[in-house]
Coordinates of C-alpha atoms and ligand atoms in Angstrom, one line a residue:
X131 CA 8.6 0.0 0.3
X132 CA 9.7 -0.5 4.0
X133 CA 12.6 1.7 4.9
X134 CA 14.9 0.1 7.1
X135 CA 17.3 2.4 9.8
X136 CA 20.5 1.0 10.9
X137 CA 22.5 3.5 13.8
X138 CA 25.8 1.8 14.8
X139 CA 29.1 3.0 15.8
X140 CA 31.2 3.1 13.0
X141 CA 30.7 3.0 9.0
X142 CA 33.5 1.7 6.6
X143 CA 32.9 2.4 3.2
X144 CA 35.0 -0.2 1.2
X145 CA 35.3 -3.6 1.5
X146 CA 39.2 -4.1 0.5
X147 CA 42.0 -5.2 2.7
X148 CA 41.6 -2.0 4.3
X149 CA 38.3 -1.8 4.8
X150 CA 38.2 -5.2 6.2
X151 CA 40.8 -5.0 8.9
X152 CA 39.7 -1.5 9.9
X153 CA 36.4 -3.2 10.6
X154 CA 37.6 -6.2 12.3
X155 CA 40.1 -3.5 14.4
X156 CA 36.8 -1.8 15.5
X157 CA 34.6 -4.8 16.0
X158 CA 37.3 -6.3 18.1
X159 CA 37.1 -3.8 20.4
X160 CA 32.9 -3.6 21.2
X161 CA 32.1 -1.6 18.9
X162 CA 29.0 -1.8 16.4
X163 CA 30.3 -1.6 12.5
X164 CA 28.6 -1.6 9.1
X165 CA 30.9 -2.4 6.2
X166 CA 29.4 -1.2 3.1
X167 CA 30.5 -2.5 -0.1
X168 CA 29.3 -1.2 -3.8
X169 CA 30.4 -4.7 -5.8
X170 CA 28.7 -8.3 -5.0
X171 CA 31.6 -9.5 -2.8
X172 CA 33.8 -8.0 -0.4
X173 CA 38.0 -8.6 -0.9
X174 CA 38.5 -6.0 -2.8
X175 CA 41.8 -5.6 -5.6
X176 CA 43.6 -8.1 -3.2
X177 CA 41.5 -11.3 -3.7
X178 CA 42.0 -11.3 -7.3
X179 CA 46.3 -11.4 -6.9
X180 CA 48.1 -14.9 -7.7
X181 CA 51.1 -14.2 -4.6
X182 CA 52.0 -10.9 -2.7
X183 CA 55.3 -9.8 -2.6
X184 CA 57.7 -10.2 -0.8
X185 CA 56.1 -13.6 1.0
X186 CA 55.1 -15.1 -2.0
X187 CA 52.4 -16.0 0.2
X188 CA 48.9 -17.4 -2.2
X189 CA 46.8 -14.1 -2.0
X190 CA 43.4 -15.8 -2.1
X191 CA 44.5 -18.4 1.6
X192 CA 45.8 -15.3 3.2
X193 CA 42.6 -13.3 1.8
X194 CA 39.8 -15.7 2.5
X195 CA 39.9 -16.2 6.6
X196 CA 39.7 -12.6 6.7
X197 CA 36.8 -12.2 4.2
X198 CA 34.9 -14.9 6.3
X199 CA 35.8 -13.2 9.5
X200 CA 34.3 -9.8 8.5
X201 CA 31.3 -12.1 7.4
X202 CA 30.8 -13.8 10.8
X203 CA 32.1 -11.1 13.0
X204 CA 29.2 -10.7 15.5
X205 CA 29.8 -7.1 15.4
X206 CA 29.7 -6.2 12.2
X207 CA 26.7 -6.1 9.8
X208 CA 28.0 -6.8 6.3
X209 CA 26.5 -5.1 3.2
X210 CA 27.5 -5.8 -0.1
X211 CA 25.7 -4.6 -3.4
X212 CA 25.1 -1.0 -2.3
X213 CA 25.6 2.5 -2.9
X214 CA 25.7 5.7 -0.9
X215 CA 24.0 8.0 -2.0
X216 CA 24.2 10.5 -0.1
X217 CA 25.6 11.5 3.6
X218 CA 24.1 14.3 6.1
X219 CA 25.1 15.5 9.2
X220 CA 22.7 14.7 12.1
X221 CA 23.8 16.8 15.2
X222 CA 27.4 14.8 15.5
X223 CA 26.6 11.9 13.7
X224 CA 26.4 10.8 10.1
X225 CA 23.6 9.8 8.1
X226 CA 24.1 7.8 5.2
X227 CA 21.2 6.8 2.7
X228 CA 22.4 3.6 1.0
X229 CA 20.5 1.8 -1.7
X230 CA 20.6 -1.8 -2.1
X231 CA 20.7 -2.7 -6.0
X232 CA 18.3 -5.7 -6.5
X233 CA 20.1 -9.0 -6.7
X234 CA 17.2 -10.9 -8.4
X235 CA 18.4 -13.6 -5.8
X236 CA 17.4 -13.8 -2.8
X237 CA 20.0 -13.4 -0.5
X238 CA 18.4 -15.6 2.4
X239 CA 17.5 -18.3 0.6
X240 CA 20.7 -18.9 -1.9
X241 CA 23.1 -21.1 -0.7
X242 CA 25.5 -20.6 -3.5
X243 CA 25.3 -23.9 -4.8
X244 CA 25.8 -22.3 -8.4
X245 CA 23.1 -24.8 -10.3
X246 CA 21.9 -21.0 -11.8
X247 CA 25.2 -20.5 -13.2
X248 CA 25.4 -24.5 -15.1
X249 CA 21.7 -23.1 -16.2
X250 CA 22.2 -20.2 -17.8
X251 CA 22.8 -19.7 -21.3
X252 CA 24.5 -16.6 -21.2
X253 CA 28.3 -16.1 -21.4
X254 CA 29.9 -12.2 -20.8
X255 CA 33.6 -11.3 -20.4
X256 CA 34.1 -11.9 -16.8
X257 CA 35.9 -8.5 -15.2
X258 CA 37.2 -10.6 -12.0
X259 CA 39.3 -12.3 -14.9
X260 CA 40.2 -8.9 -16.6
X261 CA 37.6 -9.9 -19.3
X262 CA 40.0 -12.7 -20.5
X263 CA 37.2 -15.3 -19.0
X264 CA 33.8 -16.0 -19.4
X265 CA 30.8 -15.8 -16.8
X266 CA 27.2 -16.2 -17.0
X267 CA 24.4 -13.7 -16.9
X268 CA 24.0 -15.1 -12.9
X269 CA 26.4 -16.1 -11.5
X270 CA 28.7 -16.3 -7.6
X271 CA 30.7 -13.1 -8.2
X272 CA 34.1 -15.8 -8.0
X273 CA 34.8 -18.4 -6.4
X274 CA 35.4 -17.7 -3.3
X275 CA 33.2 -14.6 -3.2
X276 CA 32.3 -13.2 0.3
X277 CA 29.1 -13.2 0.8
X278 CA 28.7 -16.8 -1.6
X279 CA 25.4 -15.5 -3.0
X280 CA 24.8 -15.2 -6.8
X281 CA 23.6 -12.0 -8.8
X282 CA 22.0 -11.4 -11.7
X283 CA 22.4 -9.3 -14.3
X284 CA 19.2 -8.3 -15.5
X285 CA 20.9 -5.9 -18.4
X286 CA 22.2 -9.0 -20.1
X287 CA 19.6 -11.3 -19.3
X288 CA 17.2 -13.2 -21.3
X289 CA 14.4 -13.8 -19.2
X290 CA 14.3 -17.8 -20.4
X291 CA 13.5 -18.8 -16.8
X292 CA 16.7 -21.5 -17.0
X293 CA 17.9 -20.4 -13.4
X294 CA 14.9 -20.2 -12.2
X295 CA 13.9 -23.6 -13.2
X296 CA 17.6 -24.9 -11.7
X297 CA 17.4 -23.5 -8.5
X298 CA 16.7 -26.2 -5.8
X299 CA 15.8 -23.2 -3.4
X300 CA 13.6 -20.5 -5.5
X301 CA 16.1 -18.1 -4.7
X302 CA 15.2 -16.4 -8.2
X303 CA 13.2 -13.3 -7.7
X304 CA 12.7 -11.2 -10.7
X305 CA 10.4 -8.9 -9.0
X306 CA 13.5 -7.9 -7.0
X307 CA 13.2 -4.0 -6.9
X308 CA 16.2 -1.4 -5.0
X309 CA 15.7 -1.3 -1.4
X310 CA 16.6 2.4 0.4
X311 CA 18.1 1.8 4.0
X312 CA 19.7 4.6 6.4
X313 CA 22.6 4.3 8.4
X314 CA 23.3 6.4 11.3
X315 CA 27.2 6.1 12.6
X316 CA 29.4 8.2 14.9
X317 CA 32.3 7.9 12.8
X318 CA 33.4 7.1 9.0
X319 CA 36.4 5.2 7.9
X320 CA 37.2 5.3 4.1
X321 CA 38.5 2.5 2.3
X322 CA 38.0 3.2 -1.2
X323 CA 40.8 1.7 -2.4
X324 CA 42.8 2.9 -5.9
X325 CA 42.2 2.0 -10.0
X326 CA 44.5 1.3 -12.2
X327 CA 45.8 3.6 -15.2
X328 CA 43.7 2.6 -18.2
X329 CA 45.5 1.1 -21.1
X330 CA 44.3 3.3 -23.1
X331 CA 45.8 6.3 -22.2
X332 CA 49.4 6.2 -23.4
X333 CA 49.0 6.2 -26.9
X334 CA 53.0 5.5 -27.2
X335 CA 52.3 2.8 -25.9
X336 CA 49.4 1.6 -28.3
X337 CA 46.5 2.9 -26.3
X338 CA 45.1 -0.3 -25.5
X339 CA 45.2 -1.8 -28.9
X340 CA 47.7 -4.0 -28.7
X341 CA 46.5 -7.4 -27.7
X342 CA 49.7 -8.8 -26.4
X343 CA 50.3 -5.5 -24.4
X344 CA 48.5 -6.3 -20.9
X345 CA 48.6 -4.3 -17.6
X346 CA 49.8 -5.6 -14.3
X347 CA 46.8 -6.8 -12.9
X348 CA 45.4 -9.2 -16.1
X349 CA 48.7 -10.9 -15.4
X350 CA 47.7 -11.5 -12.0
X351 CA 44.9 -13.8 -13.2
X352 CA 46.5 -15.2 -15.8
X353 CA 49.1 -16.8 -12.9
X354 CA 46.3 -17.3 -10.7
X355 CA 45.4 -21.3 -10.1
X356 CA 42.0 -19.8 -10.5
X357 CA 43.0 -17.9 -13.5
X358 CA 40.4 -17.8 -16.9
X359 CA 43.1 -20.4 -18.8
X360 CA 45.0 -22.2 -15.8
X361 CA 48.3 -21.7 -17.3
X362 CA 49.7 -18.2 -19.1
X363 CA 49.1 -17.8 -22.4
X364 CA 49.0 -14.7 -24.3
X365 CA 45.6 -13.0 -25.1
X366 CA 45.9 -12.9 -29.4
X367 CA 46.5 -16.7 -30.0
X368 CA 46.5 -18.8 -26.5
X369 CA 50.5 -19.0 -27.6
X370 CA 52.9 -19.4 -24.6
X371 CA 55.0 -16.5 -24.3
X372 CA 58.9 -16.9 -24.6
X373 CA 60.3 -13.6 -24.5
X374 CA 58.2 -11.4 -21.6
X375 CA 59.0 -7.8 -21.1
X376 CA 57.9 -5.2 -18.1
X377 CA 57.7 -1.4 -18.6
X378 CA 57.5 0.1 -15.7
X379 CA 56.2 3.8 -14.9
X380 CA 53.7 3.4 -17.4
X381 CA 51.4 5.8 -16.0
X382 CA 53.4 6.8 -12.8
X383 CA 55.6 9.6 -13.1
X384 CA 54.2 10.9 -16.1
X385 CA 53.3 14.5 -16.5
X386 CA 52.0 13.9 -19.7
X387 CA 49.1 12.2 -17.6
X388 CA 48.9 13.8 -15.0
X389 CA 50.4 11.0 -12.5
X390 CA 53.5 12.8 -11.1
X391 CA 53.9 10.3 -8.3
X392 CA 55.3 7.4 -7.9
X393 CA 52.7 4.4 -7.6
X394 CA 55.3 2.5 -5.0
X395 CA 54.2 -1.3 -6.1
X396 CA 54.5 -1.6 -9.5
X397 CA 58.7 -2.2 -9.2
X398 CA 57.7 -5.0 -6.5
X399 CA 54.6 -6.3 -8.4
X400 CA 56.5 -6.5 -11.7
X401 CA 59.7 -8.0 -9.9
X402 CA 57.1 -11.2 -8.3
X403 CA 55.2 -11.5 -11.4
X404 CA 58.9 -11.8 -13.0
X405 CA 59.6 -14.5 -10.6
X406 CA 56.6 -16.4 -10.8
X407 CA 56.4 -16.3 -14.0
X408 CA 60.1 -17.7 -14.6
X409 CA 58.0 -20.6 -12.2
X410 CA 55.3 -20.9 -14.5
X411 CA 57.5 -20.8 -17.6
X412 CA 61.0 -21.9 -17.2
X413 CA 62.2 -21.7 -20.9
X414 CA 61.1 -17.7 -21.3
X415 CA 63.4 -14.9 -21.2
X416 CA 62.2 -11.9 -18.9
X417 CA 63.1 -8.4 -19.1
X418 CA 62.6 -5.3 -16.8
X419 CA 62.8 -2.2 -18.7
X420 CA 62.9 0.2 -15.6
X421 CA 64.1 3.9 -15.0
X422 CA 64.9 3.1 -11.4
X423 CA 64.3 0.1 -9.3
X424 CA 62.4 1.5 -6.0
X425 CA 62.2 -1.4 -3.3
X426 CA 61.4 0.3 -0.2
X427 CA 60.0 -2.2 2.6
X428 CA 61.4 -4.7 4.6
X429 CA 62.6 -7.5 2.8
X430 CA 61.9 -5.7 -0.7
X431 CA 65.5 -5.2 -1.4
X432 CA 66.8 -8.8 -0.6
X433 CA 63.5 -10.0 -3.2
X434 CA 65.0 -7.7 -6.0
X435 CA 68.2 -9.5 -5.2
X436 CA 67.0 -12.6 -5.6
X437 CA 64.8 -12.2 -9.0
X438 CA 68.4 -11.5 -10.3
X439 CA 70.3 -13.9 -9.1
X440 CA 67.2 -16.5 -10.7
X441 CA 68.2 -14.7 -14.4
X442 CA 65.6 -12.3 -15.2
X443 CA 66.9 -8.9 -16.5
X444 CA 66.7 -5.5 -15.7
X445 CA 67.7 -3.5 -18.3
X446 CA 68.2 0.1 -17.5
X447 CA 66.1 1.9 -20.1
X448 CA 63.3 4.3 -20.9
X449 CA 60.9 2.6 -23.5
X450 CA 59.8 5.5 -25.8
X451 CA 56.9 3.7 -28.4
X452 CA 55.5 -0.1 -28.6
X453 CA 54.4 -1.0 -32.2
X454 CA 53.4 -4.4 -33.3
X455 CA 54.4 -7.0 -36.4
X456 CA 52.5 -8.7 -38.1
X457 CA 51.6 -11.5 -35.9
X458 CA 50.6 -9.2 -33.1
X459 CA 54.3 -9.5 -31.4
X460 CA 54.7 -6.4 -29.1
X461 CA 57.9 -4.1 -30.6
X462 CA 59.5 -2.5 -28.4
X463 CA 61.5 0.6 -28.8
X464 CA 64.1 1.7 -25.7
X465 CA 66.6 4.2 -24.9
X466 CA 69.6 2.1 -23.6
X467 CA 70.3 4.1 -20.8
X468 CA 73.7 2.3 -19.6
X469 CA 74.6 1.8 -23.1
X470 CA 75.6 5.3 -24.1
X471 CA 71.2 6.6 -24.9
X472 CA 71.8 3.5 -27.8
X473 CA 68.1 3.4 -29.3
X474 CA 67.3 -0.4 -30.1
X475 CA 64.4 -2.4 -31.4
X476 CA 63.1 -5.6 -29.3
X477 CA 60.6 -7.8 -30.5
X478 CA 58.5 -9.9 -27.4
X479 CA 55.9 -12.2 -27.1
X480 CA 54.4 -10.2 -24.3
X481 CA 54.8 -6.6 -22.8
X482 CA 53.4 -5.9 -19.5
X483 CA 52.6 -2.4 -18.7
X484 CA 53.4 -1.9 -15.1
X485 CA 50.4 0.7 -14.8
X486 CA 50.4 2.9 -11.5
X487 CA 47.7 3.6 -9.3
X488 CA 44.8 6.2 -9.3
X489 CA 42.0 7.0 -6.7
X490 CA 39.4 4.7 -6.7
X491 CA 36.9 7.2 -5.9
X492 CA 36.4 10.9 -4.9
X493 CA 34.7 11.5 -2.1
X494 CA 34.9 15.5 -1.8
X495 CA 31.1 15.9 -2.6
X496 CA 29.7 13.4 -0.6
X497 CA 31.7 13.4 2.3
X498 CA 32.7 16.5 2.4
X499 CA 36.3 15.5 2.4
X500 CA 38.9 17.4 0.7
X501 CA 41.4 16.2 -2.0
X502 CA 45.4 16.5 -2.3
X503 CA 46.6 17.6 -5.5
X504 CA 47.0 14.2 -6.4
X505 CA 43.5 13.2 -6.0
X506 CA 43.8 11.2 -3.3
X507 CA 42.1 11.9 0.0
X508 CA 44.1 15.1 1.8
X509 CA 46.1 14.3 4.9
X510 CA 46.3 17.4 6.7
X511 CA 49.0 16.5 9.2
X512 CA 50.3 13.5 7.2
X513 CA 53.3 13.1 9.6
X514 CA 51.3 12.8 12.8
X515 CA 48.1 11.5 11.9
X516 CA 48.4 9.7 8.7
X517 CA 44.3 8.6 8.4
X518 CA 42.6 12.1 9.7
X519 CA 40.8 13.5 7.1
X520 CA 40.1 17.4 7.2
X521 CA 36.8 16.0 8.8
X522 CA 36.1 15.7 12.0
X523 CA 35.0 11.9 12.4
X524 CA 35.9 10.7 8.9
X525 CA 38.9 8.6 8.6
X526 CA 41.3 6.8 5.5
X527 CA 42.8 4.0 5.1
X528 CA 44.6 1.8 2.4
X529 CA 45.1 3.1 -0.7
X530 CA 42.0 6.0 -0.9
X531 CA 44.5 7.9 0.8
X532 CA 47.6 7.4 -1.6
X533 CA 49.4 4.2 -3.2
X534 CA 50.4 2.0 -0.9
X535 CA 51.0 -2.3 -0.5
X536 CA 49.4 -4.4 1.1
X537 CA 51.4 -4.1 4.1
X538 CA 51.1 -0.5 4.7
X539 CA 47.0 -0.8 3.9
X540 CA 47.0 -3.1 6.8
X541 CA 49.0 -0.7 9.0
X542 CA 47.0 2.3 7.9
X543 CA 43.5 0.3 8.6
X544 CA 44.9 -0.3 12.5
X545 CA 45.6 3.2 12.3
X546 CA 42.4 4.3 11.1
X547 CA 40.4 2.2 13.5
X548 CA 42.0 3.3 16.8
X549 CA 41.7 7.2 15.6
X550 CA 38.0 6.1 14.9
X551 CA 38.1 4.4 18.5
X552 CA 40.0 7.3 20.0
X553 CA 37.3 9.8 18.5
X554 CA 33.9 7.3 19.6
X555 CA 35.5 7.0 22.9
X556 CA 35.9 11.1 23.7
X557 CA 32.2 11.6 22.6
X558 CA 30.6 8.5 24.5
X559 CA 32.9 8.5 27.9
X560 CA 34.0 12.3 28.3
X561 CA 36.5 12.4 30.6
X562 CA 35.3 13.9 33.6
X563 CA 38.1 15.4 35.7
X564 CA 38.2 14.2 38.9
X565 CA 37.1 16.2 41.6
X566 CA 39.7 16.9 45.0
X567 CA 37.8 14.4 46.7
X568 CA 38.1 11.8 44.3
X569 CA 41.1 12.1 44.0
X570 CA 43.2 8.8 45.9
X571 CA 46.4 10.4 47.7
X572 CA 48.8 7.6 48.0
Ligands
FAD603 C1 49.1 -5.7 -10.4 C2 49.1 -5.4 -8.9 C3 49.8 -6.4 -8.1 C4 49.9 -6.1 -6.7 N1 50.6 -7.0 -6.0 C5 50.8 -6.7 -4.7 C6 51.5 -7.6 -3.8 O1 52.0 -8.7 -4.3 N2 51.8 -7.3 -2.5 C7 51.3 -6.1 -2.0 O2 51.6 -5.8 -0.8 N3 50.5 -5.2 -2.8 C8 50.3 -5.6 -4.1 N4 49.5 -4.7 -4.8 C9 48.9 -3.5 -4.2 C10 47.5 -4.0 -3.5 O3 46.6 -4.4 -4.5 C11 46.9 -2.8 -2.7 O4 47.9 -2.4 -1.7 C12 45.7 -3.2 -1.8 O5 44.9 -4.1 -2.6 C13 44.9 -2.0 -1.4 O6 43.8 -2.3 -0.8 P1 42.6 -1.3 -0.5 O7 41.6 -1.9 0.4 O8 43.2 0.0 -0.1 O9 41.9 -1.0 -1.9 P2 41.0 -1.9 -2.9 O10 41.5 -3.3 -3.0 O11 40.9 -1.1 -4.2 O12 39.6 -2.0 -2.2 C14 38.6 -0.9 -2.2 C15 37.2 -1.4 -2.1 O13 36.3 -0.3 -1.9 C16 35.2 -0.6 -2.8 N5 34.6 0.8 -3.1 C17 35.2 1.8 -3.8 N6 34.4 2.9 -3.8 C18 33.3 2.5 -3.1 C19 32.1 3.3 -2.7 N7 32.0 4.5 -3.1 N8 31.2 2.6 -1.9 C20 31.4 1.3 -1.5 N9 32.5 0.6 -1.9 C21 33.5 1.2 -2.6 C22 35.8 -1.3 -4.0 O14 34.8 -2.0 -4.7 C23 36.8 -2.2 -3.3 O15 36.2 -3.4 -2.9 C24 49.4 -4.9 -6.2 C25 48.7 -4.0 -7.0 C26 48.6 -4.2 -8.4 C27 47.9 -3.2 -9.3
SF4_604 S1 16.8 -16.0 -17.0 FE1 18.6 -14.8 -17.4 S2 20.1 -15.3 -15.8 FE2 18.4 -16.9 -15.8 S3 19.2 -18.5 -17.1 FE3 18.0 -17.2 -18.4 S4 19.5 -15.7 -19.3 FE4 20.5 -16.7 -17.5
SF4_605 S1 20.3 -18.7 -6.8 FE1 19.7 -20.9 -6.4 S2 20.8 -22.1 -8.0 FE2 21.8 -20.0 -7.9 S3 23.5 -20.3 -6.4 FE3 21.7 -19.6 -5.3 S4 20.7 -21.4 -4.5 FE4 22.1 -22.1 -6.1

């Protein structure tokens, strides 16, 4: 096993929005970057929305050219499939010893031409779809997966050879084994990104057992034009929902869970899903159970506007239990806030928890970066320098560092870059201070 040594400028760990444009900030400017990325494709939460707030813009045409820039950006070395496994310090820079999980493709021959995939006889819930669709035991990662190479997953595999016998390259190699590499960088960016509450862990709220209860993100895909059905139906019985209703804070500013903060997109997310959604389904009735309506970036405020000016409902309440009838139809009990604390009974087709964000990853042990009491990475001078770690030469961006849109990921990853830049810059180029002579007297 040959171990291969990479030494470069910068490392970005994360291949999200963030991690992507805090790459391309740094390659844009000379200097060498690897991106590493633990899943099969980069694009990270983002390349799986339908629209973003407050554009409406289609997530996967604004998501792609960047994808494909990171991929042919002469400056960066793209690795995708990995893990860190560990990071030491080497005088002033980093060491990072990555693994590359085997594939059982090979990555220079595949030209993603997905005659594997037809092949295979193996069907598993497919997460890019929230496990509402189906993909095969090999497979390109999604559509328009960055880098379009397939993987196999030897766990669920049969060994039958089908691929194999498909592929008009060879590409299948099932002697694929983990390869170890090292990465030497001046400087770290994090880009870790956030997870979603689980389902699961608000029992008042059927911990995950309800089918027609979904979370935010499963109803991304379902308005997705890639999306597992092409239209939105309702998990228990393909029926198409006429009575839809939100709850928001479900699983943000909850002590009961721990999440005492505010996950900042689930009002907008919940208010564009609302809209598209009247798009997708004129006939159905849309509600907003909300404590309060928080729509702080530019434009926000004029979207909320709009969404109720097009009929959907917000309805001032704080929904206490969802139960189900019969025929799986979410029940929802809510304190009618506006309406005296009047405690009703509403029967939907669909409820959509408006779960909040959580850190995607810790990276205290590892990194040696501290973490806020909220579990995100700790800013210690968040008001000055909003992506310096505790650190020195590790950097955040995006959401590792707290919930934020897509907007302020974006911000935060140009941020992130130039601190990186500023940092790389000090320690190649010291600034010598001119001597008298030097000096030019005009
Ligand atoms: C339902 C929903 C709808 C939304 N809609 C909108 C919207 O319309 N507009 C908007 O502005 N925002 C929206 N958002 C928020 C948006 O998704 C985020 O702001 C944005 O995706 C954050 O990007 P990120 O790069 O920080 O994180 P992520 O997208 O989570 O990317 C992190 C990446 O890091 C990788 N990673 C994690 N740990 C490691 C590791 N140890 N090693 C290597 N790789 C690792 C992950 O695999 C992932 O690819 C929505 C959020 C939700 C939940
Ligand atoms: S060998 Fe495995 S991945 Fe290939 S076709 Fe058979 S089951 Fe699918
Ligand atoms: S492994 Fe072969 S058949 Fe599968 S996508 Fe790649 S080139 Fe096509």
């Amino acid at each position: 096993m040959t171990l291969s040594r990479l030494r470069v400028d910068a490392l970005v760990v994360g291949g999200g929005i963030a991690g992507m444009q805090a790459a391309l900030d740094l390659a844009d400017q000379g200097y060498q970057v690897v991106l590493v990325e633990k899943q099969a494709s980069i694009g990270g939460k983002m390349i799986a929305l339908s629209k973003v707030f407050p554009t409406l813009d289609c997530c996967s045409c604004i998501t792609t050219p960047k994808m494909s820039a990171v991929a042919h950006h002469p400056n960066i070395q793209l690795l995708t499939y990995c893990d860190i496994q560990a990071i030491h310090q080497n005088g002033a820079s980093y060491v990072a010893d990555v693994l590359k999980k085997p594939r059982y493709v090979d990555e220079e021959l595949c030209t993603g031409c997905r005659q594997c995939e037809y092949a295979c006889p193996i069907d598993l819930p497919n997460p890019f779809d929230m496990n509402l669709g189906a993909y095969r035991a090999v497979r390109v990662p999604f559509s328009t997966a960055v880098p379009q190479k397939a993987v196999l997953d030897i766990d669920n595999c049969l060994l039958c050879g089908k691929c194999e016998q498909a592929c008009p390259v060879s590409a299948i190699d099932f002697t694929q084994t983990p390869q170890p590499l090292e990465i030497e960088a001046q400087a770290i960016v994090l880009a870790t990104g956030y997870a979603i509450t689980s389902k699961a862990a608000k029992q008042e709220y059927g911990a995950g057992r309800l089918p027609n209860v979904v979370d935010g993100l499963t109803v991304e895909r379902l308005l997705a034009p890639t999306g597992p059905y092409g239209h939105v139906l309702r998990p228990s019985d393909g029926k198409e929902p006429g009575s839809i209703a939100y709850v928001q804070c479900a699983g943000s500013r909850d002590q009961t869970l721990g999440v005492e903060y505010c996950s900042r997109v689930c009002c907008m997310y919940a208010i564009k899903q609302a809209m598209l959604l009247s798009g997708a389904l004129p006939m159905a009735d849309i509600t907003i159970y909300y404590m309060d309506i928080r729509t702080f970036g530019k434009g926000y405020e004029q979207f909320y506007q709009n969404a109720q000016a097009m009929g959907i409902q917000f309805v001032k309440g704080k929904v206490a239990r969802i139960t189900e009838d019969a025929e799986h139809n979410p029940i929802v009990r809510v304190e009618l806030i506006d309406e005296g604390s009047r405690i009703v009974e509403q029967v939907h087709d669909l409820v959509v928890l408006s779960v909040g964000m959580l850190p995607g990853y810790n990276p205290q042990a590892m990194y040696g970066v501290p973490i806020a009491g909220d579990g995100f990475v700790k800013i210690p001078a968040p008001n000055m320098a909003p992506t310096v770690t505790d650190r020195a030469g590790i950097f955040v961006t995006g959401t590792a560092s707290g919930p934020m849109d897509i907007v302020d990921s974006i911000m935060t990853a140009g941020a992130a870059a130039s601190e990186a830049a500023a940092y790389l810059q000090e320690r190649y180029v010291p600034a010598a201070v001119p001597s008298e002579k030097e000096l030019v007297h005009v």
